[in-house]
Amino acid sequence: MSPAEAPDTSLLRARRDRASRSWDVRAGTVLIPSGAPLPIDGTDQVHDYHAHPEHAYLSGSREPSSVLAFDPVEGWVLFAPASTLEERVWTNAAPSRERLQVETGVEDIRTIEALVPWLELRRGNAVAVLGNADFIDHPERYRLPDLRALELSVDEGETERLRQLVSEQRRAKDPPELARMRAAASASVAGHLSGIGLARAGMSERQYQIEIESEFFRNGGSRTAYGSIVGGGPNGAVLHFSPTSRQFRDGDIVLVDAAAEVGGYASDVTRTFPIGPRFEGLQADLYDLVLATQQRAIEAAGPGVEYKDLHMAAAEQIAGGLADLGILRGTPSDLVDADAHALFFPHGLGHMIGLSTHDAGGCLAGRQPSDRFGLKYLRADLPLAPGYVVTIEPGIYFIDALLTDSERRDRYRDMVDWDRVDKLRGFGGIRIEDDILITETGTENLSGDLPSERSAIESLRAQALANG
Ligand code: GLY
């Protein structure tokens, strides 16, 4: 365990106290299952497992098949599996009760089997189920028998109310969380720096993935935060492109959205770079536009600022820049009112980040998500506050699926220079993304050690190519 991952049990207790006080549950039971690894058929192994963030945040444990439970009389109990002999032979042993106590600060730790009699004693109580709801339909994943005999009545309204309160609590990161996020961002920066130096024409997206991920791990990453996205040339236009055997070619730009996780906490970093020593022609113009948009959004971010306002300003900046380049036609505000910018910038400005890549975001209580073309992937609609960490990741892409869609071509007939755009299919995409901590007075860029200025990226590429 790295120093960034050391548990702070007094803080974990304070998190639980704060949650239970805010819930104000007078009667009833709260269950927060961790989730469980899914078996891979035909092997005796399991898919990569990630503990549910609500469970990890409140318990401090990321062990699978566990349930953190709360009731207003008994307080907190952690039900966790003890390992079987077979597991001790074939895989890892589950932590002992003593180790879990040290790591979580929960006094009352019981084996998972004890959850059934615990629930039996509360028969008839309304139950809120946060965490991973797989527990209700798949108790076998928790080594529990069919729970139907307990007649659990899950109160969906209460579940939603408590979940909203936990999300609000989880948004501002505390110092141990920030230590992990800084460590994750720093491993990600090391990986991207190494990757930008290693990329060559003839290298495949898959090879690049292997190089950058190995550098994450060499620099303390415990996991990748999400499936690495590596798109060379036209593949950069697919927002979440999984690396293939396609080899980088001279003239390509490469979009790499990949990052490390440390102690359960994600970072999320994207850079776009040329395979040659510099961005050429429109590549450079669009890179500068995306970078200027990102920089302005980071400068404008801070406590009290509405994230949606940052998104709308970025959309206007991109629309205006595309109009200046003759790709869109109209004023920035008319283009954004019509969502025309979303043909080229079809995602939100970013999202909150923490125990998941898309963490505890959503809408401030009382607000509703929008299904507008230009807004439906905005993953946070709330005012920023100190301790929040958000990504700021504008992008411009030439996406076949959108640009060949007849309904959109018709709708934006007069707002797009379609002849020009049709010639640009295959261009790929440009995204630049950093992890921004909101402070009392402004922001801190957690991934800011990774250059993003065009001249800096070009000089890294020129140096790399000069080294052979
Ligand atoms: N960077 C990957 C994601 O936001 O899902």
Tab-separated table of C-alpha atoms and ligand atoms in Angstrom:
chain	number	residue	atom	x	y	z
A	1	MET	CA	0.000	0.000	0.000
A	2	SER	CA	1.458	3.368	-1.013
A	3	PRO	CA	1.434	6.255	1.523
A	4	ALA	CA	-1.371	7.865	-0.527
A	5	GLU	CA	-3.509	4.795	0.171
A	6	ALA	CA	-3.054	4.624	3.957
A	7	PRO	CA	-6.473	4.488	5.691
A	8	ASP	CA	-7.564	7.303	7.993
A	9	THR	CA	-10.146	5.646	10.221
A	10	SER	CA	-11.158	8.754	12.151
A	11	LEU	CA	-12.016	10.386	8.865
A	12	LEU	CA	-13.928	7.299	7.709
A	13	ARG	CA	-15.939	7.397	10.938
A	14	ALA	CA	-16.618	11.091	10.387
A	15	ARG	CA	-17.866	10.329	6.861
A	16	ARG	CA	-20.276	7.707	8.213
A	17	ASP	CA	-21.477	10.010	11.018
A	18	ARG	CA	-22.094	12.823	8.595
A	19	ALA	CA	-24.018	10.529	6.235
A	20	SER	CA	-26.210	9.014	8.952
A	21	ARG	CA	-26.942	12.432	10.464
A	22	SER	CA	-27.944	13.860	7.093
A	23	TRP	CA	-30.140	10.833	6.354
A	24	ASP	CA	-32.085	11.276	9.586
A	25	VAL	CA	-33.436	7.730	9.304
A	26	ARG	CA	-35.679	7.217	12.337
A	27	ALA	CA	-36.806	3.717	11.460
A	28	GLY	CA	-35.708	1.503	8.671
A	29	THR	CA	-32.600	-0.111	7.394
A	30	VAL	CA	-29.928	1.024	4.970
A	31	LEU	CA	-27.896	-1.514	3.006
A	32	ILE	CA	-24.876	-0.533	0.914
A	33	PRO	CA	-23.589	-3.569	-1.004
A	34	SER	CA	-20.174	-3.433	-2.634
A	35	GLY	CA	-20.980	-5.391	-5.790
A	36	ALA	CA	-19.309	-8.660	-6.657
A	37	PRO	CA	-16.957	-9.852	-9.363
A	38	LEU	CA	-18.655	-11.503	-12.337
A	39	PRO	CA	-17.324	-14.932	-13.282
A	40	ILE	CA	-15.857	-15.430	-16.765
A	41	ASP	CA	-17.533	-18.481	-18.258
A	42	GLY	CA	-15.165	-21.275	-19.146
A	43	THR	CA	-12.536	-20.245	-16.611
A	44	ASP	CA	-12.393	-20.126	-12.871
A	45	GLN	CA	-11.523	-16.439	-12.985
A	46	VAL	CA	-13.588	-13.263	-12.753
A	47	HIS	CA	-13.954	-9.999	-14.672
A	48	ASP	CA	-12.143	-6.950	-13.377
A	49	TYR	CA	-13.988	-5.810	-10.261
A	50	HIS	CA	-14.512	-2.277	-9.005
A	51	ALA	CA	-16.243	-1.680	-5.672
A	52	HIS	CA	-19.344	0.499	-5.775
A	53	PRO	CA	-18.216	4.054	-4.908
A	54	GLU	CA	-20.881	4.565	-2.221
A	55	HIS	CA	-19.726	1.397	-0.459
A	56	ALA	CA	-16.032	2.255	-0.840
A	57	TYR	CA	-16.558	5.836	0.355
A	58	LEU	CA	-18.546	4.989	3.475
A	59	SER	CA	-16.829	1.749	4.486
A	60	GLY	CA	-13.254	2.465	3.392
A	61	SER	CA	-13.188	-1.117	2.067
A	62	ARG	CA	-13.092	-2.154	-1.572
A	63	GLU	CA	-13.477	-5.875	-0.825
A	64	PRO	CA	-16.126	-7.616	-2.974
A	65	SER	CA	-19.347	-9.296	-1.843
A	66	SER	CA	-19.611	-7.168	1.302
A	67	VAL	CA	-22.538	-5.185	2.664
A	68	LEU	CA	-22.230	-2.112	4.867
A	69	ALA	CA	-25.445	-1.781	6.842
A	70	PHE	CA	-26.902	0.933	9.034
A	71	ASP	CA	-29.836	1.142	11.333
A	72	PRO	CA	-30.529	4.020	13.712
A	73	VAL	CA	-30.402	1.798	16.813
A	74	GLU	CA	-27.333	-0.342	16.157
A	75	GLY	CA	-25.378	2.031	13.936
A	76	TRP	CA	-22.964	0.674	11.364
A	77	VAL	CA	-22.162	-2.981	10.717
A	78	LEU	CA	-19.898	-4.311	7.970
A	79	PHE	CA	-20.801	-7.783	6.707
A	80	ALA	CA	-17.858	-9.260	4.813
A	81	PRO	CA	-17.045	-12.703	3.474
A	82	ALA	CA	-14.423	-14.900	5.089
A	83	SER	CA	-12.365	-16.739	2.502
A	84	THR	CA	-12.951	-20.387	1.818
A	85	LEU	CA	-10.145	-22.935	1.803
A	86	GLU	CA	-10.452	-23.125	-2.011
A	87	GLU	CA	-10.021	-19.370	-2.338
A	88	ARG	CA	-6.969	-19.457	-0.140
A	89	VAL	CA	-5.529	-22.136	-2.434
A	90	TRP	CA	-6.477	-20.598	-5.807
A	91	THR	CA	-6.755	-16.836	-5.363
A	92	ASN	CA	-6.313	-14.293	-2.597
A	93	ALA	CA	-7.533	-14.659	0.922
A	94	ALA	CA	-10.162	-12.115	2.000
A	95	PRO	CA	-8.872	-9.814	4.743
A	96	SER	CA	-9.399	-10.917	8.317
A	97	ARG	CA	-11.925	-9.191	10.544
A	98	GLU	CA	-9.012	-7.566	12.439
A	99	ARG	CA	-7.541	-6.153	9.233
A	100	LEU	CA	-10.912	-4.842	8.117
A	101	GLN	CA	-11.349	-3.172	11.494
A	102	VAL	CA	-7.980	-1.462	11.135
A	103	GLU	CA	-8.722	-0.368	7.578
A	104	THR	CA	-12.325	0.773	7.990
A	105	GLY	CA	-12.675	1.806	11.622
A	106	VAL	CA	-16.006	-0.087	11.733
A	107	GLU	CA	-16.222	-1.658	15.200
A	108	ASP	CA	-18.876	-4.209	14.352
A	109	ILE	CA	-17.651	-6.501	11.603
A	110	ARG	CA	-19.481	-9.779	10.985
A	111	THR	CA	-19.308	-12.502	8.377
A	112	ILE	CA	-21.633	-12.029	5.430
A	113	GLU	CA	-23.777	-15.017	6.481
A	114	ALA	CA	-24.792	-13.078	9.614
A	115	LEU	CA	-26.647	-10.573	7.419
A	116	VAL	CA	-29.638	-12.919	7.046
A	117	PRO	CA	-30.477	-13.127	10.785
A	118	TRP	CA	-29.705	-9.389	11.104
A	119	LEU	CA	-32.305	-8.683	8.409
A	120	GLU	CA	-34.697	-11.231	9.917
A	121	LEU	CA	-34.736	-9.160	13.130
A	122	ARG	CA	-35.751	-6.135	11.038
A	123	ARG	CA	-38.478	-7.886	9.045
A	124	GLY	CA	-41.125	-5.373	8.019
A	125	ASN	CA	-38.736	-2.370	8.071
A	126	ALA	CA	-38.495	-0.253	4.936
A	127	VAL	CA	-35.102	-0.871	3.359
A	128	ALA	CA	-33.034	1.619	1.359
A	129	VAL	CA	-30.462	-0.053	-0.879
A	130	LEU	CA	-27.586	2.173	-1.949
A	131	GLY	CA	-24.390	0.803	-3.487
A	132	ASN	CA	-24.799	-2.046	-5.936
A	133	ALA	CA	-28.420	-3.179	-6.165
A	134	ASP	CA	-27.310	-6.561	-7.608
A	135	PHE	CA	-27.574	-7.739	-4.025
A	136	ILE	CA	-31.384	-7.998	-4.178
A	137	ASP	CA	-31.636	-10.195	-7.276
A	138	HIS	CA	-28.300	-11.970	-6.918
A	139	PRO	CA	-27.730	-12.760	-3.235
A	140	GLU	CA	-25.662	-15.769	-4.389
A	141	ARG	CA	-22.962	-13.293	-5.461
A	142	TYR	CA	-22.710	-12.463	-1.763
A	143	ARG	CA	-22.816	-16.154	-0.785
A	144	LEU	CA	-26.298	-15.633	0.607
A	145	PRO	CA	-29.366	-17.807	0.089
A	146	ASP	CA	-32.511	-16.649	-1.707
A	147	LEU	CA	-33.692	-13.573	0.217
A	148	ARG	CA	-37.334	-13.740	-0.863
A	149	ALA	CA	-38.381	-15.371	2.419
A	150	LEU	CA	-37.314	-12.165	4.211
A	151	GLU	CA	-39.893	-10.183	2.201
A	152	LEU	CA	-37.588	-7.184	1.978
A	153	SER	CA	-39.498	-4.128	0.910
A	154	VAL	CA	-37.101	-1.794	-0.857
A	155	ASP	CA	-38.259	1.803	-0.580
A	156	GLU	CA	-37.245	3.390	-3.891
A	157	GLY	CA	-38.102	6.933	-2.792
A	158	GLU	CA	-36.044	6.616	0.387
A	159	THR	CA	-33.188	5.017	-1.573
A	160	GLU	CA	-33.167	7.991	-3.954
A	161	ARG	CA	-33.318	10.508	-1.097
A	162	LEU	CA	-30.351	8.943	0.730
A	163	ARG	CA	-28.377	8.490	-2.494
A	164	GLN	CA	-28.759	12.187	-3.348
A	165	LEU	CA	-27.453	13.087	0.138
A	166	VAL	CA	-24.463	10.750	-0.198
A	167	SER	CA	-23.689	12.155	-3.644
A	168	GLU	CA	-23.740	15.680	-2.251
A	169	GLN	CA	-21.416	14.600	0.549
A	170	ARG	CA	-19.047	12.814	-1.842
A	171	ARG	CA	-18.609	15.755	-4.204
A	172	ALA	CA	-16.045	17.717	-2.176
A	173	LYS	CA	-13.001	15.507	-1.772
A	174	ASP	CA	-11.281	15.286	1.623
A	175	PRO	CA	-7.473	15.304	2.036
A	176	PRO	CA	-6.935	11.504	1.819
A	177	GLU	CA	-9.073	11.406	-1.312
A	178	LEU	CA	-7.106	14.257	-2.838
A	179	ALA	CA	-3.820	12.512	-1.992
A	180	ARG	CA	-4.954	9.495	-4.019
A	181	MET	CA	-6.214	11.668	-6.854
A	182	ARG	CA	-2.917	13.551	-7.013
A	183	ALA	CA	-1.034	10.238	-7.083
A	184	ALA	CA	-3.318	8.952	-9.855
A	185	ALA	CA	-2.894	12.141	-11.888
A	186	SER	CA	0.850	12.015	-11.479
A	187	ALA	CA	1.022	8.391	-12.733
A	188	SER	CA	-1.157	9.428	-15.676
A	189	VAL	CA	1.111	12.349	-16.520
A	190	ALA	CA	4.138	10.019	-16.503
A	191	GLY	CA	2.340	7.591	-18.834
A	192	HIS	CA	1.296	10.256	-21.334
A	193	LEU	CA	4.751	11.853	-21.346
A	194	SER	CA	6.352	8.513	-22.042
A	195	GLY	CA	3.777	7.637	-24.720
A	196	ILE	CA	4.170	10.931	-26.578
A	197	GLY	CA	7.913	10.250	-26.702
A	198	LEU	CA	7.529	6.680	-27.962
A	199	ALA	CA	4.868	7.020	-30.681
A	200	ARG	CA	6.136	6.420	-34.220
A	201	ALA	CA	4.609	5.742	-37.617
A	202	GLY	CA	4.208	1.956	-37.733
A	203	MET	CA	3.391	1.615	-34.014
A	204	SER	CA	-0.094	0.196	-33.452
A	205	GLU	CA	-2.738	1.649	-31.178
A	206	ARG	CA	-2.478	-1.543	-29.130
A	207	GLN	CA	1.305	-1.187	-28.731
A	208	TYR	CA	0.779	2.398	-27.612
A	209	GLN	CA	-1.795	1.244	-25.062
A	210	ILE	CA	0.657	-1.291	-23.642
A	211	GLU	CA	3.405	1.332	-23.341
A	212	ILE	CA	1.302	4.000	-21.665
A	213	GLU	CA	-0.413	1.590	-19.277
A	214	SER	CA	2.860	-0.013	-18.202
A	215	GLU	CA	4.156	3.459	-17.358
A	216	PHE	CA	1.025	4.113	-15.253
A	217	PHE	CA	1.810	0.982	-13.252
A	218	ARG	CA	5.535	1.774	-12.972
A	219	ASN	CA	4.511	5.120	-11.494
A	220	GLY	CA	2.239	3.793	-8.774
A	221	GLY	CA	-1.035	3.231	-10.634
A	222	SER	CA	-2.957	0.326	-9.118
A	223	ARG	CA	-5.294	-0.020	-12.098
A	224	THR	CA	-6.307	1.886	-15.202
A	225	ALA	CA	-9.180	4.191	-14.304
A	226	TYR	CA	-11.161	3.117	-17.413
A	227	GLY	CA	-10.529	1.310	-20.666
A	228	SER	CA	-7.743	3.214	-22.440
A	229	ILE	CA	-8.868	5.099	-25.534
A	230	VAL	CA	-6.258	5.294	-28.295
A	231	GLY	CA	-7.422	6.451	-31.728
A	232	GLY	CA	-4.973	7.099	-34.551
A	233	GLY	CA	-6.076	9.091	-37.625
A	234	PRO	CA	-9.798	8.599	-38.358
A	235	ASN	CA	-10.250	6.464	-35.223
A	236	GLY	CA	-9.744	9.578	-33.078
A	237	ALA	CA	-13.258	10.628	-34.118
A	238	VAL	CA	-14.830	7.756	-32.165
A	239	LEU	CA	-15.227	9.263	-28.706
A	240	HIS	CA	-14.366	6.116	-26.737
A	241	PHE	CA	-12.310	4.177	-29.291
A	242	SER	CA	-10.746	0.894	-28.092
A	243	PRO	CA	-7.200	0.447	-29.405
A	244	THR	CA	-6.746	-1.853	-32.411
A	245	SER	CA	-3.878	-3.178	-34.491
A	246	ARG	CA	-4.117	-0.130	-36.801
A	247	GLN	CA	-0.660	1.384	-37.146
A	248	PHE	CA	-0.028	5.126	-36.858
A	249	ARG	CA	0.761	6.773	-40.192
A	250	ASP	CA	2.683	9.907	-41.141
A	251	GLY	CA	0.237	12.800	-41.115
A	252	ASP	CA	-2.009	11.200	-38.440
A	253	ILE	CA	-2.971	12.892	-35.253
A	254	VAL	CA	-3.507	10.521	-32.321
A	255	LEU	CA	-6.075	11.001	-29.567
A	256	VAL	CA	-5.176	9.261	-26.297
A	257	ASP	CA	-7.624	9.342	-23.381
A	258	ALA	CA	-6.115	7.083	-20.726
A	259	ALA	CA	-5.340	7.359	-17.050
A	260	ALA	CA	-4.339	5.606	-13.886
A	261	GLU	CA	-6.270	4.884	-10.723
A	262	VAL	CA	-4.704	4.871	-7.249
A	263	GLY	CA	-6.423	3.424	-4.182
A	264	GLY	CA	-9.771	3.381	-6.000
A	265	TYR	CA	-9.492	7.027	-7.143
A	266	ALA	CA	-9.447	7.872	-10.833
A	267	SER	CA	-7.696	10.409	-12.928
A	268	ASP	CA	-8.804	11.111	-16.491
A	269	VAL	CA	-6.402	12.684	-18.965
A	270	THR	CA	-6.477	13.216	-22.731
A	271	ARG	CA	-3.879	14.533	-25.103
A	272	THR	CA	-3.823	14.683	-28.894
A	273	PHE	CA	-0.499	14.794	-30.731
A	274	PRO	CA	0.843	14.485	-34.261
A	275	ILE	CA	2.808	11.479	-35.470
A	276	GLY	CA	5.056	13.887	-37.352
A	277	PRO	CA	6.970	16.687	-35.618
A	278	ARG	CA	4.088	19.157	-35.897
A	279	PHE	CA	0.357	19.589	-36.426
A	280	GLU	CA	-0.283	20.486	-40.072
A	281	GLY	CA	-2.766	23.031	-41.494
A	282	LEU	CA	-6.278	22.576	-40.106
A	283	GLN	CA	-4.932	20.166	-37.459
A	284	ALA	CA	-3.046	23.110	-35.932
A	285	ASP	CA	-6.014	25.501	-36.248
A	286	LEU	CA	-8.388	23.071	-34.578
A	287	TYR	CA	-5.848	22.130	-31.905
A	288	ASP	CA	-5.453	25.812	-31.024
A	289	LEU	CA	-9.223	26.225	-30.883
A	290	VAL	CA	-9.703	23.247	-28.554
A	291	LEU	CA	-6.807	24.371	-26.357
A	292	ALA	CA	-8.047	27.968	-26.136
A	293	THR	CA	-11.504	26.654	-25.225
A	294	GLN	CA	-10.060	24.441	-22.505
A	295	GLN	CA	-7.854	27.206	-21.120
A	296	ARG	CA	-10.716	29.695	-20.985
A	297	ALA	CA	-12.950	27.166	-19.202
A	298	ILE	CA	-10.217	26.414	-16.642
A	299	GLU	CA	-9.646	30.145	-16.061
A	300	ALA	CA	-13.363	30.743	-15.584
A	301	ALA	CA	-13.835	27.765	-13.224
A	302	GLY	CA	-13.908	28.339	-9.477
A	303	PRO	CA	-16.153	28.152	-6.429
A	304	GLY	CA	-19.748	29.169	-7.137
A	305	VAL	CA	-19.370	28.902	-10.907
A	306	GLU	CA	-22.091	26.876	-12.649
A	307	TYR	CA	-20.528	23.978	-14.541
A	308	LYS	CA	-23.267	24.220	-17.174
A	309	ASP	CA	-22.303	27.866	-17.825
A	310	LEU	CA	-18.730	26.722	-18.501
A	311	HIS	CA	-20.091	24.140	-20.921
A	312	MET	CA	-22.268	26.674	-22.736
A	313	ALA	CA	-19.360	29.141	-23.005
A	314	ALA	CA	-17.140	26.370	-24.407
A	315	ALA	CA	-19.845	25.436	-26.914
A	316	GLU	CA	-20.034	29.084	-28.073
A	317	GLN	CA	-16.266	29.327	-28.347
A	318	ILE	CA	-16.092	26.167	-30.449
A	319	ALA	CA	-19.037	27.281	-32.599
A	320	GLY	CA	-17.405	30.685	-33.136
A	321	GLY	CA	-14.037	29.136	-33.989
A	322	LEU	CA	-15.614	26.703	-36.447
A	323	ALA	CA	-17.482	29.604	-38.046
A	324	ASP	CA	-14.206	31.566	-38.349
A	325	LEU	CA	-12.712	28.539	-40.105
A	326	GLY	CA	-15.675	28.411	-42.508
A	327	ILE	CA	-16.976	25.057	-41.256
A	328	LEU	CA	-20.102	26.414	-39.545
A	329	ARG	CA	-22.202	29.369	-40.699
A	330	GLY	CA	-23.908	31.709	-38.252
A	331	THR	CA	-23.297	33.579	-35.038
A	332	PRO	CA	-21.976	31.546	-32.086
A	333	SER	CA	-25.143	32.070	-30.059
A	334	ASP	CA	-27.484	31.100	-32.929
A	335	LEU	CA	-25.360	28.019	-33.631
A	336	VAL	CA	-25.422	26.952	-29.985
A	337	ASP	CA	-29.156	27.684	-29.653
A	338	ALA	CA	-29.648	25.260	-32.545
A	339	ASP	CA	-27.104	22.757	-31.086
A	340	ALA	CA	-25.159	22.919	-34.376
A	341	HIS	CA	-21.847	22.903	-32.472
A	342	ALA	CA	-22.776	19.429	-31.183
A	343	LEU	CA	-22.176	17.984	-34.659
A	344	PHE	CA	-18.482	18.499	-33.863
A	345	PHE	CA	-18.512	18.706	-30.027
A	346	PRO	CA	-21.179	16.154	-29.095
A	347	HIS	CA	-20.236	15.596	-25.465
A	348	GLY	CA	-20.274	17.647	-22.304
A	349	LEU	CA	-17.378	19.780	-21.111
A	350	GLY	CA	-16.538	17.000	-18.642
A	351	HIS	CA	-17.682	15.403	-15.433
A	352	MET	CA	-16.889	15.070	-11.766
A	353	ILE	CA	-14.213	12.550	-10.939
A	354	GLY	CA	-13.214	10.593	-7.848
A	355	LEU	CA	-14.072	7.043	-6.820
A	356	SER	CA	-15.421	6.567	-10.346
A	357	THR	CA	-14.364	8.174	-13.564
A	358	HIS	CA	-17.824	9.753	-13.723
A	359	ASP	CA	-18.293	10.436	-10.040
A	360	ALA	CA	-21.164	11.803	-7.926
A	361	GLY	CA	-22.102	14.341	-10.587
A	362	GLY	CA	-25.587	14.619	-11.988
A	363	CYS	CA	-27.892	17.517	-11.304
A	364	LEU	CA	-28.210	19.679	-8.238
A	365	ALA	CA	-31.358	18.617	-6.349
A	366	GLY	CA	-34.407	20.045	-8.118
A	367	ARG	CA	-32.780	20.269	-11.561
A	368	GLN	CA	-33.563	17.925	-14.424
A	369	PRO	CA	-31.118	16.607	-17.037
A	370	SER	CA	-31.667	17.885	-20.570
A	371	ASP	CA	-32.079	15.639	-23.596
A	372	ARG	CA	-31.079	18.392	-26.049
A	373	PHE	CA	-28.507	17.208	-28.646
A	374	GLY	CA	-26.042	19.788	-27.312
A	375	LEU	CA	-26.609	19.055	-23.624
A	376	LYS	CA	-27.540	15.469	-23.075
A	377	TYR	CA	-24.009	14.320	-22.296
A	378	LEU	CA	-23.371	17.104	-19.817
A	379	ARG	CA	-22.762	14.899	-16.786
A	380	ALA	CA	-22.882	17.593	-14.106
A	381	ASP	CA	-25.286	20.501	-13.711
A	382	LEU	CA	-24.374	22.152	-10.429
A	383	PRO	CA	-22.386	25.028	-8.969
A	384	LEU	CA	-18.736	24.152	-8.336
A	385	ALA	CA	-17.418	24.261	-4.775
A	386	PRO	CA	-14.033	23.896	-3.063
A	387	GLY	CA	-12.861	20.264	-3.074
A	388	TYR	CA	-14.771	19.290	-6.210
A	389	VAL	CA	-12.633	17.749	-8.941
A	390	VAL	CA	-13.964	17.999	-12.477
A	391	THR	CA	-12.546	17.209	-15.862
A	392	ILE	CA	-12.431	19.971	-18.436
A	393	GLU	CA	-12.234	18.285	-21.810
A	394	PRO	CA	-13.538	20.085	-24.872
A	395	GLY	CA	-13.061	18.403	-28.223
A	396	ILE	CA	-13.707	18.708	-31.946
A	397	TYR	CA	-14.308	15.611	-34.055
A	398	PHE	CA	-15.404	14.680	-37.574
A	399	ILE	CA	-17.689	11.785	-36.674
A	400	ASP	CA	-19.061	9.761	-39.594
A	401	ALA	CA	-22.133	8.646	-37.651
A	402	LEU	CA	-23.241	12.274	-37.119
A	403	LEU	CA	-22.018	13.761	-40.388
A	404	THR	CA	-23.769	11.158	-42.550
A	405	ASP	CA	-27.018	11.240	-40.581
A	406	SER	CA	-29.657	12.483	-43.027
A	407	GLU	CA	-31.876	14.000	-40.356
A	408	ARG	CA	-28.993	16.117	-39.047
A	409	ARG	CA	-27.778	17.041	-42.543
A	410	ASP	CA	-31.246	18.301	-43.272
A	411	ARG	CA	-31.672	20.110	-39.937
A	412	TYR	CA	-28.314	21.902	-40.265
A	413	ARG	CA	-28.483	22.332	-44.055
A	414	ASP	CA	-27.736	26.073	-43.889
A	415	MET	CA	-25.498	26.124	-40.808
A	416	VAL	CA	-22.750	23.818	-42.101
A	417	ASP	CA	-20.499	23.994	-45.160
A	418	TRP	CA	-21.246	20.374	-46.018
A	419	ASP	CA	-18.922	20.257	-49.072
A	420	ARG	CA	-16.030	21.261	-46.837
A	421	VAL	CA	-17.067	18.909	-44.067
A	422	ASP	CA	-17.422	15.952	-46.428
A	423	LYS	CA	-13.801	16.482	-47.477
A	424	LEU	CA	-12.755	16.435	-43.814
A	425	ARG	CA	-14.245	13.028	-42.984
A	426	GLY	CA	-11.358	10.858	-41.860
A	427	PHE	CA	-9.698	13.813	-40.086
A	428	GLY	CA	-10.206	12.154	-36.685
A	429	GLY	CA	-10.638	14.176	-33.517
A	430	ILE	CA	-8.916	16.420	-31.009
A	431	ARG	CA	-9.619	16.392	-27.273
A	432	ILE	CA	-7.567	17.932	-24.459
A	433	GLU	CA	-8.489	16.982	-20.924
A	434	ASP	CA	-7.212	17.773	-17.453
A	435	ASP	CA	-8.421	17.131	-13.898
A	436	ILE	CA	-9.258	20.392	-12.192
A	437	LEU	CA	-9.539	20.755	-8.425
A	438	ILE	CA	-11.746	23.642	-7.315
A	439	THR	CA	-10.046	25.498	-4.465
A	440	GLU	CA	-11.256	28.265	-2.112
A	441	THR	CA	-9.920	30.877	-4.495
A	442	GLY	CA	-9.854	29.286	-7.943
A	443	THR	CA	-8.498	26.053	-9.357
A	444	GLU	CA	-5.521	23.720	-9.362
A	445	ASN	CA	-4.787	21.560	-12.389
A	446	LEU	CA	-3.924	18.109	-10.979
A	447	SER	CA	-2.626	16.906	-14.363
A	448	GLY	CA	-1.065	20.249	-15.234
A	449	ASP	CA	2.495	18.846	-15.357
A	450	LEU	CA	1.584	17.319	-18.691
A	451	PRO	CA	2.126	19.957	-21.388
A	452	SER	CA	-0.778	20.881	-23.597
A	453	GLU	CA	0.478	24.009	-25.442
A	454	ARG	CA	0.821	23.174	-29.126
A	455	SER	CA	4.449	24.334	-29.180
A	456	ALA	CA	5.257	22.091	-26.178
A	457	ILE	CA	3.602	19.025	-27.727
A	458	GLU	CA	5.392	19.692	-31.021
A	459	SER	CA	8.705	20.082	-29.291
A	460	LEU	CA	8.202	16.755	-27.427
A	461	ARG	CA	7.425	15.097	-30.763
A	462	ALA	CA	10.341	16.731	-32.580
A	463	GLN	CA	12.727	15.676	-29.789
A	464	ALA	CA	11.376	12.117	-29.855
A	465	LEU	CA	11.798	11.844	-33.619
A	466	ALA	CA	15.292	13.350	-33.470
A	467	ASN	CA	16.241	10.603	-30.978
A	468	GLY	CA	15.368	8.010	-33.626
B	1	GLY	N1	-12.288	9.428	-20.253
B	1	GLY	C1	-13.233	8.401	-20.298
B	1	GLY	C2	-14.597	8.810	-19.837
B	1	GLY	O1	-14.817	9.954	-19.470
B	1	GLY	O2	-15.488	7.993	-19.828
